[in-house]
Short mmCIF file of C-alpha atoms in Angstrom, two decimals:
data_model
loop_
_atom_site.label_atom_id
_atom_site.label_comp_id
_atom_site.label_asym_id
_atom_site.label_seq_id
_atom_site.Cartn_x
_atom_site.Cartn_y
_atom_site.Cartn_z
CA UNK W 259 -15.78 -21.88 -10.52
CA UNK W 260 -12.60 -22.10 -12.54
CA UNK W 261 -9.53 -20.19 -11.41
CA UNK W 262 -7.53 -18.21 -13.95
CA UNK W 263 -4.23 -16.40 -13.48
CA UNK W 264 -3.12 -13.19 -15.10
CA UNK W 265 0.30 -11.60 -15.07
CA UNK W 266 -0.04 -7.86 -14.67
CA UNK W 267 2.51 -5.19 -15.60
CA UNK W 268 1.73 -1.86 -13.97
CA UNK W 269 3.59 1.39 -14.56
CA UNK W 270 4.12 3.87 -11.72
CA UNK W 271 1.47 6.60 -11.45
CA UNK W 272 3.89 9.52 -11.44
CA UNK W 273 6.42 8.81 -14.19
CA UNK W 274 7.02 11.88 -16.43
CA UNK W 275 6.32 11.79 -20.16
CA UNK W 276 9.95 10.94 -20.90
CA UNK W 277 9.58 7.65 -19.01
CA UNK W 278 12.78 8.44 -17.10
CA UNK W 279 13.03 9.05 -13.36
CA UNK W 280 15.91 10.02 -11.10
CA UNK W 281 16.43 11.57 -7.70
CA UNK W 282 18.59 14.25 -9.31
CA UNK W 283 15.80 15.32 -11.71
CA UNK W 284 13.22 15.72 -8.95
CA UNK W 285 11.49 12.32 -9.01
CA UNK W 286 12.35 10.90 -5.58
CA UNK W 287 9.15 8.88 -5.07
CA UNK W 288 7.48 6.25 -7.26
CA UNK W 289 3.91 5.11 -6.58
CA UNK W 290 2.28 1.98 -8.02
CA UNK W 291 -1.39 1.16 -7.40
CA UNK W 292 -3.03 -2.25 -7.56
CA UNK W 293 -6.63 -1.08 -7.51
CA UNK W 294 -9.72 -2.78 -6.16
CA UNK W 295 -10.59 -5.83 -8.29
CA UNK W 296 -12.03 -9.30 -7.88
CA UNK W 297 -8.67 -11.06 -7.67
CA UNK W 298 -6.14 -12.53 -5.26
CA UNK W 299 -2.63 -11.10 -5.44
CA UNK W 300 0.26 -13.53 -5.01
CA UNK W 301 2.49 -11.33 -2.85
CA UNK W 302 5.62 -13.40 -3.51
CA UNK W 303 5.32 -12.67 -7.24
CA UNK W 304 5.72 -8.87 -6.97
CA UNK W 305 8.71 -7.71 -9.04
CA UNK W 306 10.16 -4.34 -10.00
CA UNK W 307 11.61 -4.24 -13.52
CA UNK W 308 13.33 -1.53 -15.49
CA UNK W 309 16.61 -0.21 -16.81
CA UNK W 310 19.46 1.58 -15.03
CA UNK W 311 21.71 4.17 -16.63
CA UNK W 312 24.62 5.91 -14.91
CA UNK W 313 25.75 9.32 -16.18
CA UNK W 314 28.84 11.37 -15.34
CA UNK W 315 27.50 14.74 -16.53
CA UNK W 316 24.49 16.77 -15.40
CA UNK W 317 22.98 16.67 -18.91
CA UNK W 318 22.76 12.87 -18.82
CA UNK W 319 24.60 12.32 -22.10
CA UNK W 320 27.97 10.85 -21.07
CA UNK W 321 28.72 7.60 -19.23
CA UNK W 322 31.75 7.12 -16.96
CA UNK W 323 34.70 5.58 -18.81
CA UNK W 324 38.24 4.43 -18.07
CA UNK W 325 39.40 7.91 -19.10
CA UNK W 326 36.71 10.19 -17.63
CA UNK W 327 35.16 10.03 -14.16
CA UNK W 328 37.22 6.90 -13.53
CA UNK W 329 36.63 7.15 -9.77
CA UNK W 330 32.86 6.58 -9.99
CA UNK W 331 31.80 3.53 -8.00
CA UNK W 332 28.54 2.17 -6.56
CA UNK W 333 27.68 -0.73 -4.30
CA UNK W 334 28.43 -4.00 -6.08
CA UNK W 335 26.89 -6.08 -3.26
CA UNK W 336 23.53 -4.28 -3.56
CA UNK W 337 23.29 -3.55 -7.27
CA UNK W 338 19.96 -1.92 -8.10
CA UNK W 339 18.76 -2.30 -4.50
CA UNK W 340 21.07 0.60 -3.56
CA UNK W 341 18.69 2.90 -5.48
CA UNK W 342 15.85 2.24 -3.00
CA UNK W 343 15.86 4.28 0.21
CA UNK W 344 12.42 3.42 1.59
CA UNK W 345 9.73 0.89 0.71
CA UNK W 346 6.10 1.40 1.75
CA UNK W 347 3.04 -0.83 1.36
CA UNK W 348 -0.32 0.75 2.19
CA UNK W 349 -4.04 0.44 1.58
CA UNK W 350 -4.64 2.17 -1.76
CA UNK W 351 -7.80 3.95 -0.61
CA UNK W 352 -7.59 4.59 3.13
CA UNK W 353 -3.77 5.03 3.01
CA UNK W 354 -3.32 2.85 6.11
CA UNK W 355 0.34 1.78 6.23
CA UNK W 356 0.77 -2.00 6.21
CA UNK W 357 4.59 -2.02 6.20
CA UNK W 358 7.17 0.75 5.98
CA UNK W 359 10.88 -0.12 5.77
CA UNK W 360 13.11 2.91 6.21
CA UNK W 361 16.87 2.75 5.51
CA UNK W 362 16.03 0.05 2.96
CA UNK W 363 19.51 0.03 1.43
CA UNK W 364 21.07 -0.52 4.84
CA UNK W 365 18.65 -3.39 5.48
CA UNK W 366 19.47 -5.01 2.15
CA UNK W 367 23.21 -4.51 2.66
CA UNK W 368 22.95 -7.07 5.48
CA UNK W 369 20.14 -9.20 4.05
CA UNK W 370 21.62 -9.90 0.60
CA UNK W 371 25.10 -11.14 1.62
CA UNK W 372 23.60 -13.24 4.41
CA UNK W 373 21.00 -14.86 2.15
CA UNK W 374 22.98 -15.26 -1.11
CA UNK W 375 26.11 -17.31 -1.79
CA UNK W 376 28.86 -16.57 -4.28
CA UNK W 377 27.23 -18.94 -6.76
CA UNK W 378 24.07 -16.78 -6.67
CA UNK W 379 26.11 -13.60 -7.09
CA UNK W 380 28.12 -14.98 -10.02
CA UNK W 381 24.95 -16.38 -11.58
CA UNK W 382 21.39 -15.10 -11.53
CA UNK W 383 21.87 -12.07 -9.23
CA UNK W 384 24.26 -10.39 -11.64
CA UNK W 385 21.58 -10.63 -14.35
CA UNK W 386 18.45 -9.81 -12.32
CA UNK W 387 19.68 -7.46 -9.58
CA UNK W 388 23.01 -6.19 -11.01
CA UNK W 389 24.86 -7.62 -8.00
CA UNK W 390 28.48 -8.55 -8.73
CA UNK W 391 31.29 -10.35 -6.83
CA UNK W 392 33.61 -7.32 -6.64
CA UNK W 393 33.80 -3.61 -7.40
CA UNK W 394 35.82 -4.10 -10.61
CA UNK W 395 33.26 -6.35 -12.28
CA UNK W 396 30.41 -4.03 -11.23
CA UNK W 397 32.32 -1.00 -12.52
CA UNK W 398 32.97 -2.57 -15.92
CA UNK W 399 29.54 -4.17 -16.36
CA UNK W 400 27.21 -1.54 -14.88
CA UNK W 401 28.86 1.77 -13.98
CA UNK W 402 30.66 2.11 -17.32
CA UNK W 403 28.02 0.38 -19.42
CA UNK W 404 27.38 2.30 -22.63
CA UNK W 405 23.75 1.14 -22.73
CA UNK W 406 21.19 0.65 -19.99
CA UNK W 407 21.49 -2.27 -17.55
CA UNK W 408 18.17 -4.11 -17.32
CA UNK W 409 16.97 -5.54 -14.01
CA UNK W 410 14.01 -7.41 -12.53
CA UNK W 411 14.01 -7.80 -8.75
CA UNK W 412 11.65 -8.99 -6.02
CA UNK W 413 10.68 -6.20 -3.63
CA UNK W 414 12.11 -7.83 -0.53
CA UNK W 415 9.91 -7.08 2.49
CA UNK W 416 8.03 -8.87 5.20
CA UNK W 417 4.76 -8.53 3.28
CA UNK W 418 6.16 -10.15 0.14
CA UNK W 419 8.38 -12.84 1.68
CA UNK W 420 7.17 -13.37 5.26
CA UNK W 421 3.49 -14.12 4.67
CA UNK W 422 1.50 -17.12 5.86
CA UNK W 423 -0.65 -17.96 2.83
CA UNK W 424 0.76 -15.30 0.53
CA UNK W 425 -2.51 -14.27 -1.15
CA UNK W 426 -4.04 -10.80 -0.66
CA UNK W 427 -7.69 -10.19 -1.71
CA UNK W 428 -7.55 -6.99 -3.77
CA UNK W 429 -11.33 -6.53 -3.53
CA UNK W 430 -10.90 -6.05 0.25
CA UNK W 431 -7.35 -4.66 0.45
CA UNK W 432 -6.33 -2.74 -2.69
CA UNK W 433 -2.60 -2.17 -2.48
CA UNK W 434 -0.38 0.84 -3.06
CA UNK W 435 3.39 0.43 -3.29
CA UNK W 436 5.56 3.48 -2.70
CA UNK W 437 9.28 3.44 -3.52
CA UNK W 438 11.52 6.26 -2.27
CA UNK W 439 14.71 6.60 -4.30
CA UNK W 440 18.09 7.04 -2.63
CA UNK W 441 19.99 10.30 -3.19
CA UNK W 442 22.93 10.16 -5.57
CA UNK W 443 25.28 11.03 -2.70
CA UNK W 444 24.33 7.72 -1.09
CA UNK W 445 24.22 5.68 -4.30
CA UNK W 446 27.74 6.60 -5.49
CA UNK W 447 31.15 6.69 -3.86
CA UNK W 448 34.69 7.48 -5.01
CA UNK W 449 37.35 4.81 -5.44
CA UNK W 450 40.05 7.09 -4.00
CA UNK W 451 38.04 9.04 -1.43
CA UNK W 452 38.02 12.22 -3.57
CA UNK W 453 34.50 13.16 -4.76
CA UNK W 454 35.63 15.96 -7.11
CA UNK W 455 34.82 14.05 -10.32
CA UNK W 456 31.50 12.71 -8.98
CA UNK W 457 29.74 16.02 -8.36
CA UNK W 458 27.61 15.76 -11.53
CA UNK W 459 27.16 11.99 -11.62
CA UNK W 460 23.64 10.64 -11.24
CA UNK W 461 21.70 7.46 -11.87
CA UNK W 462 18.53 7.26 -13.96
CA UNK W 463 15.79 4.64 -14.15
CA UNK W 464 13.59 4.04 -17.17
CA UNK W 465 11.03 1.54 -18.43
CA UNK W 466 9.84 0.95 -14.88
CA UNK W 467 6.99 -1.42 -14.14
CA UNK W 468 5.78 -3.62 -11.33
CA UNK W 469 4.94 -7.16 -12.44
CA UNK W 470 2.79 -9.52 -10.39
CA UNK W 471 0.50 -12.54 -10.58
CA UNK W 472 -3.22 -12.20 -9.79
CA UNK W 473 -5.65 -15.14 -9.56
CA UNK W 474 -9.27 -14.62 -10.58
CA UNK W 475 -12.19 -16.87 -9.64
CA UNK W 476 -10.91 -17.71 -6.16
CA UNK W 477 -13.40 -17.28 -3.30
CA UNK W 478 -12.75 -14.19 -1.20
CA UNK W 479 -14.30 -14.32 2.31
CA UNK W 480 -15.99 -11.23 3.74
CA UNK W 481 -13.73 -11.48 6.78
CA UNK W 482 -10.14 -12.59 7.00
CA UNK W 483 -6.63 -11.86 8.15
CA UNK W 484 -3.12 -12.03 6.81
CA UNK W 485 -0.19 -12.60 9.17
CA UNK W 486 3.34 -11.75 8.08
CA UNK W 487 6.81 -11.01 9.47
CA UNK W 488 7.26 -7.25 9.20
CA UNK W 489 10.51 -5.27 9.20
CA UNK W 490 10.75 -2.07 11.27
CA UNK W 491 13.84 0.15 11.25
CA UNK W 492 15.45 2.49 13.79
CA UNK W 493 18.55 4.67 13.88
CA UNK W 494 21.05 5.51 16.61
CA UNK W 495 24.63 6.78 16.97
CA UNK W 496 27.54 5.29 18.93
CA UNK W 497 30.28 7.58 20.25
CA UNK W 498 31.78 5.97 23.35
CA UNK W 499 33.42 2.77 24.57
CA UNK W 500 30.21 1.86 26.43
CA UNK W 501 27.60 2.19 23.70
CA UNK W 502 23.91 1.70 24.47
CA UNK W 503 21.00 1.56 22.02
CA UNK W 504 17.57 2.13 23.62
CA UNK W 505 14.14 2.09 22.00
CA UNK W 506 10.53 1.65 23.06
CA UNK W 507 9.45 -0.56 20.15
CA UNK W 508 5.72 -0.72 20.85
CA UNK W 509 5.61 -4.14 19.16
CA UNK W 510 3.94 -7.14 20.74
CA UNK W 511 5.42 -10.03 18.74
CA UNK W 512 9.14 -9.41 18.21
CA UNK W 513 10.94 -12.35 16.59
CA UNK W 514 14.47 -11.02 16.09
CA UNK W 515 16.63 -7.90 15.94
CA UNK W 516 19.88 -7.01 14.24
CA UNK W 517 22.02 -3.90 13.81
CA UNK W 518 24.72 -2.95 11.31
CA UNK W 519 27.28 -0.15 11.49
CA UNK W 520 28.86 2.51 9.29
CA UNK W 521 30.91 5.62 10.14
CA UNK W 522 28.45 8.53 10.29
CA UNK W 523 30.67 10.55 7.95
CA UNK W 524 30.10 7.92 5.22
CA UNK W 525 26.33 8.47 5.01
CA UNK W 526 25.30 10.56 1.97
CA UNK W 527 28.97 11.15 1.22
CA UNK W 528 30.28 10.79 -2.33
CA UNK W 529 33.74 10.10 -0.98
CA UNK W 530 32.78 6.88 0.85
CA UNK W 531 30.50 3.87 0.55
CA UNK W 532 27.41 4.60 2.64
CA UNK W 533 26.32 0.94 2.44
CA UNK W 534 29.41 -0.43 4.16
CA UNK W 535 28.53 -3.01 6.85
CA UNK W 536 31.80 -3.42 8.71
CA UNK W 537 32.72 -3.22 12.39
CA UNK W 538 32.62 0.15 14.18
CA UNK W 539 35.69 2.18 13.24
CA UNK W 540 37.62 5.11 14.64
CA UNK W 541 38.32 8.39 12.89
CA UNK W 542 41.53 7.10 11.28
CA UNK W 543 39.68 4.10 9.79
CA UNK W 544 41.04 1.51 12.22
CA UNK W 545 38.64 -1.04 13.66
CA UNK W 546 37.08 -0.25 17.05
CA UNK W 547 36.42 -3.86 17.97
CA UNK W 548 33.31 -4.85 19.88
CA UNK W 549 34.39 -6.67 23.05
CA UNK W 550 31.11 -7.59 24.80
CA UNK W 551 27.43 -7.50 23.83
CA UNK W 552 24.31 -7.69 26.00
CA UNK W 553 20.71 -7.64 24.82
CA UNK W 554 18.32 -6.31 27.46
CA UNK W 555 14.59 -6.08 28.13
CA UNK W 556 13.59 -3.49 30.72
CA UNK W 557 17.22 -3.32 31.83
CA UNK W 558 17.67 -7.07 32.35
CA UNK W 559 19.70 -9.31 30.09
CA UNK W 560 17.33 -11.17 27.80
CA UNK W 561 16.99 -13.70 26.22
CA UNK W 562 20.51 -14.72 27.38
CA UNK W 563 21.34 -13.91 30.99
CA UNK W 564 25.03 -13.45 30.16
CA UNK W 565 27.25 -11.18 28.07
CA UNK W 566 28.46 -12.39 24.71
CA UNK W 567 32.24 -12.03 24.66
CA UNK W 568 34.21 -11.26 21.53
CA UNK W 569 37.38 -13.17 20.67
CA UNK W 570 39.08 -9.76 20.76
CA UNK W 571 40.10 -8.36 24.12
CA UNK W 572 42.77 -6.47 26.04
CA UNK W 573 44.87 -9.65 26.18
CA UNK W 574 44.02 -10.98 22.72
CA UNK W 575 44.60 -8.61 19.81
CA UNK W 576 43.41 -11.09 17.18
CA UNK W 577 42.05 -10.28 13.71
CA UNK W 578 39.94 -13.41 13.21
CA UNK W 579 36.17 -13.51 12.91
CA UNK W 580 33.87 -13.51 15.97
CA UNK W 581 32.12 -16.85 15.48
CA UNK W 582 29.57 -16.41 18.29
CA UNK W 583 28.69 -12.83 17.38
CA UNK W 584 28.30 -13.73 13.70
CA UNK W 585 26.18 -16.75 14.55
CA UNK W 586 23.75 -14.54 16.45
CA UNK W 587 23.73 -12.00 13.63
CA UNK W 588 23.02 -14.58 10.91
CA UNK W 589 20.32 -16.30 12.99
CA UNK W 590 18.54 -12.99 13.55
CA UNK W 591 18.03 -12.66 9.79
CA UNK W 592 17.22 -16.30 9.07
CA UNK W 593 17.01 -19.20 11.56
CA UNK W 594 19.82 -21.74 11.22
CA UNK W 595 17.56 -24.57 10.04
CA UNK W 596 16.61 -22.53 6.96
CA UNK W 597 20.07 -21.10 6.21
CA UNK W 598 21.58 -22.84 3.20
CA UNK W 599 23.89 -20.25 1.58
CA UNK W 600 25.75 -17.05 2.45
CA UNK W 601 28.80 -14.97 1.60
CA UNK W 602 29.46 -14.27 5.28
CA UNK W 603 32.58 -16.06 6.47
CA UNK W 604 36.16 -15.73 7.71
CA UNK W 605 37.20 -13.64 4.69
CA UNK W 606 34.37 -11.08 4.93
CA UNK W 607 33.93 -10.71 8.70
CA UNK W 608 37.49 -10.38 10.05
CA UNK W 609 39.48 -7.37 11.31
CA UNK W 610 42.11 -7.28 8.55
CA UNK W 611 40.65 -4.23 6.82
CA UNK W 612 40.06 -0.56 7.57
CA UNK W 613 37.64 2.21 6.65
CA UNK W 614 40.47 4.13 4.97
CA UNK W 615 40.25 3.95 1.17
CA UNK W 616 43.77 5.28 0.66
CA UNK W 617 45.46 2.17 2.09
CA UNK W 618 46.04 -1.32 0.72
CA UNK W 619 43.66 -2.64 3.40
CA UNK W 620 40.72 -0.42 2.38
CA UNK W 621 37.23 -1.91 2.67
CA UNK W 622 36.61 -2.01 -1.09
CA UNK W 623 39.22 -4.79 -1.34
CA UNK W 624 37.32 -7.16 0.98
CA UNK W 625 36.60 -10.28 -1.14
CA UNK W 626 33.32 -12.11 -1.82
CA UNK W 627 31.04 -9.05 -2.31
CA UNK W 628 32.51 -7.13 0.63
CA UNK W 629 32.20 -6.76 4.39
CA UNK W 630 29.52 -8.66 6.28
CA UNK W 631 29.22 -7.81 9.95
CA UNK W 632 26.52 -7.03 12.46
CA UNK W 633 25.12 -7.78 15.88
CA UNK W 634 21.85 -9.65 16.26
CA UNK W 635 19.61 -11.75 18.46
CA UNK W 636 16.93 -14.33 17.71
CA UNK W 637 14.06 -14.28 20.21
CA UNK W 638 11.89 -17.00 18.71
CA UNK W 639 13.57 -19.83 16.78
CA UNK W 640 10.18 -21.41 16.03
CA UNK W 641 8.92 -18.25 14.28
CA UNK W 642 5.72 -18.36 16.35
CA UNK W 643 4.48 -15.56 18.62
CA UNK W 644 7.75 -13.83 19.54
CA UNK W 645 8.37 -11.60 22.58
CA UNK W 646 6.14 -8.78 23.81
CA UNK W 647 7.91 -5.40 23.70
CA UNK W 648 4.71 -3.34 23.58
CA UNK W 649 5.34 -2.00 27.10
CA UNK W 650 8.99 -3.01 27.51
CA UNK W 651 12.19 -1.22 26.65
CA UNK W 652 14.55 -2.80 24.11
CA UNK W 653 18.28 -2.22 24.68
CA UNK W 654 21.67 -3.30 23.36
CA UNK W 655 24.78 -2.60 25.43
CA UNK W 656 28.17 -2.93 23.74
CA UNK W 657 31.66 -2.44 25.11
CA UNK W 658 33.96 -1.43 22.26
CA UNK W 659 37.11 0.53 21.39
CA UNK W 660 35.59 3.80 20.16
CA UNK W 661 38.26 5.79 21.96
CA UNK W 662 38.24 8.96 19.85
CA UNK W 663 34.53 9.75 19.92
CA UNK W 664 34.21 9.20 16.17
CA UNK W 665 30.42 8.87 15.60
CA UNK W 666 29.30 5.54 14.19
CA UNK W 667 25.78 5.16 12.80
CA UNK W 668 23.90 2.08 13.98
CA UNK W 669 20.91 0.92 11.93
CA UNK W 670 18.59 -1.33 13.92
CA UNK W 671 16.07 -3.64 12.22
CA UNK W 672 13.32 -5.45 14.10
CA UNK W 673 11.50 -8.48 12.71
CA UNK W 674 8.04 -8.87 14.24
CA UNK W 675 4.69 -10.45 13.46
CA UNK W 676 1.99 -8.13 12.09
CA UNK W 677 -1.60 -9.00 11.21
CA UNK W 678 -3.74 -7.30 8.55
CA UNK W 679 -7.41 -7.96 9.29
CA UNK W 680 -10.25 -7.02 6.97
CA UNK W 681 -14.04 -7.00 7.22
CA UNK W 682 -16.49 -6.17 4.45
CA UNK W 683 -18.36 -3.70 6.65
CA UNK W 684 -15.73 -2.64 9.20
CA UNK W 685 -12.82 -2.07 6.85
CA UNK W 686 -9.13 -2.87 7.38
CA UNK W 687 -7.04 -2.90 10.56
CA UNK W 688 -3.28 -3.39 10.97
CA UNK W 689 -2.30 -4.98 14.31
CA UNK W 690 1.33 -5.10 15.46
#
């Protein structure tokens, strides 16, 4: 039997007749269905394409300019990814959830700078994902664009990028993709910390379609399984100098974990960048440096039996990057042997900047796409079976300088192995 490939372009099910969707106009969720058919979906080929317009008025007729709504900014290191708040993959008929990534923008705000170098940002990413090297170039090319900015991006997820085999039989597992849009208060921020001129600004998407490659004529067994590295997200808040994050994960094959930080007051706040991934900060914007980190399993340090010490301490008030902490963070996203490019480095991960936009050291001036910082641990460098946390408590203990009780939001992301098993008579089961 000969194998033929077709490239499908599928529009979302719930787009209004105008073809335009936006969170502000009451279209917060997009749903795309790849129905049951005798074909094999190449998961790595799934792309979201469309056009982005940014408006400064509620009517959607005027773009920001250098004379009106000049303060309007959006995340240049995320581009169009900052418009996605949640990403869900599920069985199109039974609605069983295969993968659900919450806080998707926060996940991508760590993933993209870690995985892409400045050459990528200055090259193909600015064309495909609207990601730019700095806020000025993004402002001039996207925010103040007088016509729509076209994009075509892979839907980054464990199911699309972390799959062994990469082919999903649509006759056994028809797929539904659900995209939750981010609110405008999270998408935008003000260049001077004053949101007065941003109150009516909103972003709008049009011409949306999901493109993918499906192979026909390939044999599809009655029974099978698909193993992939799934992403699960959690949320916590830090408010003291001895900060502890505790979760019962309920996952049996945990490969890695990482967490990024942002002042809680920045989230869904037009005055500040809600996608900032800098060190914990105090209420005045100054850095509350992390001094020690311990990862624990059931209260015991694991996998390392020692604390990880920062270069910063009571006797060393240095501003340089924490090499050991950053190494653990980068390795938790991608193992060292596979890591070939990144924008993380001494210029993007140091303590020279603040979370105060009104100063000359404000975070928007951090070079090379902006701040890159987080805390992470790699449990399985071979990417095999991981560590069993199904009946064990996961914890991170951090000693820091949060002296004023200023709440800092911590977004935790867990990478673990998940298996989707299907049977012609028994149906589909998701095992984590």
